[in-house]
Tab-separated table of C-alpha atoms in Angstrom:
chain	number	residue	atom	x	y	z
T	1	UNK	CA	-18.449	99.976	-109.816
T	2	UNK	CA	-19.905	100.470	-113.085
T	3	UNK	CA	-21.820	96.590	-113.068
T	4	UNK	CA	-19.790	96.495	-116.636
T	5	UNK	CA	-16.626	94.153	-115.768
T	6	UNK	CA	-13.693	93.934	-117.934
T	7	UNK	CA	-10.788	91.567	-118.003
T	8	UNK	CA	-7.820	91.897	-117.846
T	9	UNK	CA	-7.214	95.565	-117.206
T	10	UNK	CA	-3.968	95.982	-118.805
T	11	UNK	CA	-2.084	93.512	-121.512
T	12	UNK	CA	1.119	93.643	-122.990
T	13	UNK	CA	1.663	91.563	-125.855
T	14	UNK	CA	4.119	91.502	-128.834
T	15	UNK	CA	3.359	92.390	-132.268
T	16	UNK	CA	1.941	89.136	-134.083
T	17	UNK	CA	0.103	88.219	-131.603
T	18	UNK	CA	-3.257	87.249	-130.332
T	19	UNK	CA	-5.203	88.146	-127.253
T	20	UNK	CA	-8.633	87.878	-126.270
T	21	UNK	CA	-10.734	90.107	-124.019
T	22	UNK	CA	-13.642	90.093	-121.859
T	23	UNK	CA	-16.744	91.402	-120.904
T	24	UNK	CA	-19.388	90.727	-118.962
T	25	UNK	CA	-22.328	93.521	-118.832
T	26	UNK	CA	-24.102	94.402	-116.474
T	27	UNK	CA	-26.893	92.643	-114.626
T	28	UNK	CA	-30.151	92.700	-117.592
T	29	UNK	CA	-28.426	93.603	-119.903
T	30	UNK	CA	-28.619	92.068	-123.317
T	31	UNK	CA	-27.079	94.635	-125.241
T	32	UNK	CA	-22.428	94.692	-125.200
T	33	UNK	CA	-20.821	97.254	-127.315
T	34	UNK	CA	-17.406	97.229	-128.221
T	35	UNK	CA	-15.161	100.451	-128.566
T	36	UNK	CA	-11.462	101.481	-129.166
T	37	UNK	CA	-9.848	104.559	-127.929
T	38	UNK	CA	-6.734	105.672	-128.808
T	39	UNK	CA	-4.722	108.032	-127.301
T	40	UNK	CA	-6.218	111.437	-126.939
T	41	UNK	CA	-8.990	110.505	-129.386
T	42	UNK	CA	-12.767	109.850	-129.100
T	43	UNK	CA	-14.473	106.381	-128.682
T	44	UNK	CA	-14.562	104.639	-131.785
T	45	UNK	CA	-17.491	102.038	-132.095
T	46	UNK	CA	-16.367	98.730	-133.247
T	47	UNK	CA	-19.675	96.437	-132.677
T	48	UNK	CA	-22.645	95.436	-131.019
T	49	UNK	CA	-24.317	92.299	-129.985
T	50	UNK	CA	-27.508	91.409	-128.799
T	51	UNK	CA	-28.550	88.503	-126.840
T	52	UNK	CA	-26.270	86.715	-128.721
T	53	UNK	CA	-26.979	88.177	-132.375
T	54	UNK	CA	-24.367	90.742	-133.845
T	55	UNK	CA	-26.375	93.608	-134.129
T	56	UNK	CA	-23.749	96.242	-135.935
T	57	UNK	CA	-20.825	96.681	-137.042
T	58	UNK	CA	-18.672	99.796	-137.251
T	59	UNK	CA	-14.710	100.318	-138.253
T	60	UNK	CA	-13.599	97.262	-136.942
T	61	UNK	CA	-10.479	95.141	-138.719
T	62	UNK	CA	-10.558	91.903	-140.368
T	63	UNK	CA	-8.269	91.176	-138.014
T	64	UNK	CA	-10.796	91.772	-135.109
T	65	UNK	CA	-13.950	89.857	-134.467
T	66	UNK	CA	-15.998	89.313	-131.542
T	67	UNK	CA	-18.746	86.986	-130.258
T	68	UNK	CA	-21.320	87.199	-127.387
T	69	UNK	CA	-22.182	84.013	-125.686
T	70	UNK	CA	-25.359	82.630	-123.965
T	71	UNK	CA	-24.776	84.028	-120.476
T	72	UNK	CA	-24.341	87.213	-122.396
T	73	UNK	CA	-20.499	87.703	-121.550
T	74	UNK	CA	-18.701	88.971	-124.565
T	75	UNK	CA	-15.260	88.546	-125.952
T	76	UNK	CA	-13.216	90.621	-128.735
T	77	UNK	CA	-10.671	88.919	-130.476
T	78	UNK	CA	-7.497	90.886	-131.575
T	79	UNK	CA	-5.018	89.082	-133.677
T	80	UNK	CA	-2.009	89.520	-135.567
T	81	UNK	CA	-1.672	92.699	-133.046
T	82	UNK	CA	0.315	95.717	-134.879
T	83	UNK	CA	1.645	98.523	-132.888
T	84	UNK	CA	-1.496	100.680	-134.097
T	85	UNK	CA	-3.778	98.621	-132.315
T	86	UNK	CA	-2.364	99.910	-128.646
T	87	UNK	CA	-5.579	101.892	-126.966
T	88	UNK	CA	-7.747	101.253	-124.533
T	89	UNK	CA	-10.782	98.975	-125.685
T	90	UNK	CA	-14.141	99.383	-123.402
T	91	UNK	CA	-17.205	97.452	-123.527
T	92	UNK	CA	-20.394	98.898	-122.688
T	93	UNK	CA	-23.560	97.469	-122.066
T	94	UNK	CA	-27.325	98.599	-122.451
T	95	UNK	CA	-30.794	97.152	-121.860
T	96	UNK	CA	-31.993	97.379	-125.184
T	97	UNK	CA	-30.932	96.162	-128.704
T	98	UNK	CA	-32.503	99.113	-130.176
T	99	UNK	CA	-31.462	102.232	-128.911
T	100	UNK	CA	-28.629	102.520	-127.153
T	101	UNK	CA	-30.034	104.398	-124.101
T	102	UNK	CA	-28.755	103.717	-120.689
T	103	UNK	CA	-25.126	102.486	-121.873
T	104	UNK	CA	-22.680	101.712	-119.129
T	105	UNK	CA	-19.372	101.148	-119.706
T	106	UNK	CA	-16.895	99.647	-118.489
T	107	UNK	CA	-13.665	100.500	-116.488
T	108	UNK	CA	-11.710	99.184	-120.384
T	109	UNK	CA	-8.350	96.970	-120.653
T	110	UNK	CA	-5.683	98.362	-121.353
T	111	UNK	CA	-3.715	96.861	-124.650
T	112	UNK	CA	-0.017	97.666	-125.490
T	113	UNK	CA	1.615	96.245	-127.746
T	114	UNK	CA	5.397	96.224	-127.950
R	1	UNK	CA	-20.079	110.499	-142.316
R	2	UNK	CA	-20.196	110.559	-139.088
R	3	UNK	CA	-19.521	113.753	-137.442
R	4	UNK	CA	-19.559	114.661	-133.921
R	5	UNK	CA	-17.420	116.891	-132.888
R	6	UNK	CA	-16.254	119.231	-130.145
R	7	UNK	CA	-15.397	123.506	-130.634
R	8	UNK	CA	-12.212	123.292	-128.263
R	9	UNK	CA	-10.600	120.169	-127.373
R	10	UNK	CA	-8.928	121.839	-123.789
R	11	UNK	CA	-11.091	124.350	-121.463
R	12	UNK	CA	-8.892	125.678	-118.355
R	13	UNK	CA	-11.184	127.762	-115.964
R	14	UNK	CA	-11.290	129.133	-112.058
R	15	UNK	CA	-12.405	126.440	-109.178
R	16	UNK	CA	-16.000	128.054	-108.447
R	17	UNK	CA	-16.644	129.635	-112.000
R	18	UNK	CA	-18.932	127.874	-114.695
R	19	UNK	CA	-17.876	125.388	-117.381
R	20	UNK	CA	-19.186	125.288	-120.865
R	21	UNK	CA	-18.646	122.532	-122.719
R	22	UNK	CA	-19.481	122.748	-126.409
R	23	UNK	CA	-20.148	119.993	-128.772
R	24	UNK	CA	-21.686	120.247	-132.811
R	25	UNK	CA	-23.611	117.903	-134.357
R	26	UNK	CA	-24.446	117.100	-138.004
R	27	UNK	CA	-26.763	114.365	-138.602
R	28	UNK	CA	-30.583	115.938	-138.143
R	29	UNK	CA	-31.894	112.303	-137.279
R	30	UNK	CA	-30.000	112.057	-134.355
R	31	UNK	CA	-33.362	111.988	-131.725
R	32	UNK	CA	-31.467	111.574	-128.264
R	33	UNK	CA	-27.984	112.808	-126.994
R	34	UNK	CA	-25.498	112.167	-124.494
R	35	UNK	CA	-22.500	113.780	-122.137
R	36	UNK	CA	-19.869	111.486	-120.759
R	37	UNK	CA	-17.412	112.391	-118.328
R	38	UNK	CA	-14.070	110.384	-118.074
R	39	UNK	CA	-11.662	110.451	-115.661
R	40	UNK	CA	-8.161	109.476	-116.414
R	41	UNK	CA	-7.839	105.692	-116.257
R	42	UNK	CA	-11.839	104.986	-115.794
R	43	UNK	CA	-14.529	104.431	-118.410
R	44	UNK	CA	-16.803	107.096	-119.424
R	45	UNK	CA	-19.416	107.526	-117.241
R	46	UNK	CA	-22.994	109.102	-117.691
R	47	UNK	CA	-23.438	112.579	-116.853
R	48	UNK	CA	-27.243	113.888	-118.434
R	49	UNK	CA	-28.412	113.161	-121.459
R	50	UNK	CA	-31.506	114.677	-123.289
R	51	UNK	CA	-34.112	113.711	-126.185
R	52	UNK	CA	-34.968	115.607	-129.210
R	53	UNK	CA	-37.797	117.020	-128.398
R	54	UNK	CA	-36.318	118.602	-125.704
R	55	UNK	CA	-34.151	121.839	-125.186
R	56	UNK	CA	-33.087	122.340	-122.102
R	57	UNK	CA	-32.448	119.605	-119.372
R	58	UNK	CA	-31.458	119.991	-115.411
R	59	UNK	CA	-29.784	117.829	-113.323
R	60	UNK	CA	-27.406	118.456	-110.259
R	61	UNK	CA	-25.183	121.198	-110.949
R	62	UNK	CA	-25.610	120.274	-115.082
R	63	UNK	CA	-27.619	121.614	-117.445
R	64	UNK	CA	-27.781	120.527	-121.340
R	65	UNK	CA	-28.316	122.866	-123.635
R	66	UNK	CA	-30.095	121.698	-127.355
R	67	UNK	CA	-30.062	123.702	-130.260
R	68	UNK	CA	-31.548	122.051	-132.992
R	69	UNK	CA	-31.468	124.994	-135.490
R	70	UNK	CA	-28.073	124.702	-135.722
R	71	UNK	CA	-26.827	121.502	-134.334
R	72	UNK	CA	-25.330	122.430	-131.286
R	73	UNK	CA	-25.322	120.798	-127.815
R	74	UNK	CA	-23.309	122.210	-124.724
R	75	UNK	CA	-23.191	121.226	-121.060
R	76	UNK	CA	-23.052	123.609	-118.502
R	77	UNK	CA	-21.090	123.014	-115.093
R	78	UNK	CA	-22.250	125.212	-112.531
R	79	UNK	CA	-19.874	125.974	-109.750
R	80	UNK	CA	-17.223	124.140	-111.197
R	81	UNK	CA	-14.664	121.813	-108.717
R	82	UNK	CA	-11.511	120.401	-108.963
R	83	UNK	CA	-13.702	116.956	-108.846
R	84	UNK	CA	-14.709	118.010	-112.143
R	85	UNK	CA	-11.491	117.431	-114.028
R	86	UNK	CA	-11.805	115.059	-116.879
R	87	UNK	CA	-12.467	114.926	-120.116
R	88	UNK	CA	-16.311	115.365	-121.377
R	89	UNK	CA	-17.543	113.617	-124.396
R	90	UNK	CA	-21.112	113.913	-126.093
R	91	UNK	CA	-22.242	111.544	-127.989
R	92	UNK	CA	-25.325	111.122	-130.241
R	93	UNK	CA	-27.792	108.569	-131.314
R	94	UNK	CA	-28.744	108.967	-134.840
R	95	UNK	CA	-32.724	107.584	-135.184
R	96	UNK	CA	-32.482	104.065	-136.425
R	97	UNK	CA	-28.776	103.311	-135.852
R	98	UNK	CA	-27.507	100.867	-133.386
R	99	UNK	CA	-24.833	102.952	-131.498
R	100	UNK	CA	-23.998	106.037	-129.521
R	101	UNK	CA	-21.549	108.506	-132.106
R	102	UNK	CA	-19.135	109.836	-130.022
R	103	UNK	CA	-17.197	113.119	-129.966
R	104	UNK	CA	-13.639	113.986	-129.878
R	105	UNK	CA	-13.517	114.934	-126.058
R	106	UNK	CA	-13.023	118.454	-124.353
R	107	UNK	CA	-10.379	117.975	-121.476
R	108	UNK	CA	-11.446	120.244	-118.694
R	109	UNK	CA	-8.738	121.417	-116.197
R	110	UNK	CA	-9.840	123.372	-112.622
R	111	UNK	CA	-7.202	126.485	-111.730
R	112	UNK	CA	-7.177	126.972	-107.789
């Protein structure tokens, strides 16, 4: 057990649709990192948040956002879902909102969309 | 753009031989660097990293290898085992950015 918990750990959902999913990082952490990986391809960054803040952004959709809440749990928001977006999304968490050293992920959910 | 990327994406070798993992970087800012192992269905998981400043790093049967000349990082697997099976991923962290840039993956395989 990573300390990085991610929920649900697989979803099937229908094109058109919306899902939501969770993270909470690990114990300390203020740092949650957001990633998509597709199959048989790297980890593509989508965003960061720090204690709250969104700290950066990389090649995430319009038709993703995310949010990180005061008890530091975070949640990415997938909407009008295409069959594209089916991958496995992890979250990762670090200590520090300024270097990414130390990241732990987590054990990812699973999204396919049908 | 980004660019981290791997010389083979599949490396089959003999249970008890030594791995070599290769990876090539391109951004000269990147200060600190990263291998990930992930087995299939599990998240990546932290294997050694190493700093800039550094070339050569240790740790239990690992050993990171950084040439900055020519922007190359490799991990070594000594005495490789069928535990090792997985896919390896490095990833870098350009100076002044806010996230790890990860590579396409290696997928090791162990032969009996």
């Amino acid at each position: 057990d990573s300390g990085v918990t991610q929920t649900p750990k697989h979803l099937i959902t229908a094109t058109g649709q919306r899902v939501t999913l969770r993270c909470s990082p690990r114990s300390g952490d203020l740092s949650v990192y957001w990633y998509q990986q597709s199959l048989d391809q790297g980890l593509q960054f989508l965003i960061q948040y720090y204690n709250g803040e969104e700290r950066a952004k990389g090649n995430i959709l319009e038709r993703f956002s995310a949010q990180q809440f005061p008890d530091l749990h975070s949640e990415l928001n997938l909407s009008s879902l295409e069959l594209g977006d089916s991958a496995l999304y992890f979250c990762a968490s670090s200590g520090t909102g300024t270097a990414p050293y130390g990241y732990t992920f987590g054990s990812g959910t699973r999204l396919t969309v049908v | 753009g980004e660019s981290v990327g791997l010389h083979l994406p599949t490396l089959s070798v003999q249970e008890g031989d030594n791995s070599i993992i290769n990876c090539a970087y391109s951004n000269s800012a990147s200060d600190y660097f990263i291998w990930y192992k992930q087995e299939s269905g599990k998240g990546p998981q932290f294997i050694i990293d190493i700093r800039s400043n550094m070339d050569k790093r240790q740790g239990q049967r690992v050993t990171v290898l950084l040439n900055k000349t020519v922007k190359h990082l490799s991990l070594q697997i000594a005495a490789t085992q069928p535990g090792d099976s997985a896919v390896y991923f490095c990833a870098e962290n350009i100076q002044g950015a806010q996230k790890l840039v990860f590579g396409q993956g290696t997928r090791l395989t162990i032969n009996p």
